Amino acid sequence: MPSLEPKRGAGGRRPLSAPRLRAGTPERAGLDPTELAHLADEVRALTAGPRPWAAGAVVVAGRGPVIAVAEAAGWAVRYSSCDPGTGAGVELPPAARVPMTVDTPFDLASLTKLFTSVAAVQQIERGTLGIDARVGAYLPEFTAAAQHDITVRQLLTHTSGLRPELPLYDCPDDTARLALLRAEAPLAEPGTHLYSDLNMLLLQCVLERTTGLTLDVLIEDGITRPLGMTATTFGPCPGAAATEDQRRPWAKADRGMLRGVVHDENAWALGGVAGHASLFSTGHDLAVFCRTLLAGGSYGPARILGPDLVELLLTAPGLGFAVDQPWFMGELSGRGAAGHTGFTGTSLVLDPATDTFLVLLANTVHPRRRPPDSRPRAATATRLARAVRGA
């Protein structure tokens, strides 16, 4: 395991700053312009036709401190509702639709987990949280987690054995929701990989207990404010891309067409601030997040983590981050690329080996959810990988 002592520059001092992102040509970024042109064309094609992969999409990609691609396609709002009989969207008149722009915020869904994970690793760096400490040491009232000796590392690596989710949205109040979480025992033996939203909800509880601060404050103070990520926030976010006409039986709650309020039913039930899914952000802000991690935790004059802690975060199996997953990373996988996807259609990949990053944001659940298809995510990542090789 990498050392938890942050690396320092020449003379034992940390570098004073890391270059900020700037727009530039593919050639300036050391990328093949033909491959990137294909990437942009393919993203536009994803939003075309009567039943597109997504109503709209934004792609931001680059290498080093250069953003070589920043494109928007389709619609932030295309449908008024979903026809329950046909499953098709009821389209708004063209004049009533809202075009997608590169500055459109998106409901990040599970990309929120990356911010919760960074917030946790910041506390590990500061010594206020032990990576191998038992959850029960911080939250003794979480009796099931305490009884099974679930650790902070297991929460971060999805090896606690906890089931993927609980129906917190069906609980009558916060007291009942908290009681359900406290009593939830692992479904699998701790140490077994089982992706679970509950890991990040428990981690949120640990962070809030150990710091005395709520998760939204921790993320704003520790990540978004120092990095200048002014478009990254917990909802409501009125200008965001629309998500779902959320109704039973295809959804878990009856809320109607959603825009600017969190899509995930559990995050909604928890008041819109949840460790697993509740942030909104833009392509540019997420590019800053990627660039910060590729630069060892620094961006401009800000430093949110030391390089060794970033290495710990991104090294397989990853802390919150997925590592080398070809199903959404395409040919960027296999060399230590890290990233995540979100249920609403969001994803990001950063590749330390080539110093590249890719943010693909789409509202694939507009106007309703359907079986996920990550082939377009993998295809765009492959285009970026080939742009590196063809440069």
mmCIF file of C-alpha atoms in Angstrom, residues 324-335 337 349 358 374-383 385 389:
data_model
loop_
_atom_site.group_PDB
_atom_site.id
_atom_site.type_symbol
_atom_site.label_atom_id
_atom_site.label_comp_id
_atom_site.label_asym_id
_atom_site.label_seq_id
_atom_site.Cartn_x
_atom_site.Cartn_y
_atom_site.Cartn_z
ATOM 1 C CA ASP A 324 -9.476 -0.540 -15.387
ATOM 2 C CA GLN A 325 -13.086 -1.307 -16.284
ATOM 3 C CA PRO A 326 -13.307 -1.787 -20.076
ATOM 4 C CA TRP A 327 -17.112 -1.887 -20.073
ATOM 5 C CA PHE A 328 -17.138 1.907 -19.771
ATOM 6 C CA MET A 329 -13.447 2.855 -20.208
ATOM 7 C CA GLY A 330 -12.893 1.091 -23.519
ATOM 8 C CA GLU A 331 -9.244 1.081 -24.587
ATOM 9 C CA LEU A 332 -8.299 3.566 -21.849
ATOM 10 C CA SER A 333 -8.522 0.617 -19.435
ATOM 11 C CA GLY A 334 -5.680 -1.759 -18.728
ATOM 12 C CA ARG A 335 -3.047 0.749 -17.572
ATOM 13 C CA ALA A 337 -7.292 4.321 -15.638
ATOM 14 C CA VAL A 349 -12.376 8.539 -16.775
ATOM 15 C CA LEU A 358 -12.772 12.214 -20.447
ATOM 16 C CA SER A 374 -22.474 1.730 -21.591
ATOM 17 C CA ARG A 375 -21.187 0.930 -25.068
ATOM 18 C CA PRO A 376 -21.194 4.629 -26.062
ATOM 19 C CA ARG A 377 -19.145 5.432 -22.971
ATOM 20 C CA ALA A 378 -16.596 2.790 -23.890
ATOM 21 C CA ALA A 379 -16.540 3.967 -27.518
ATOM 22 C CA THR A 380 -15.737 7.571 -26.598
ATOM 23 C CA ALA A 381 -13.004 6.432 -24.225
ATOM 24 C CA THR A 382 -11.531 4.290 -26.992
ATOM 25 C CA ARG A 383 -11.500 7.315 -29.322
ATOM 26 C CA ALA A 385 -7.091 6.345 -26.263
ATOM 27 C CA ARG A 389 -1.611 6.699 -29.874
#
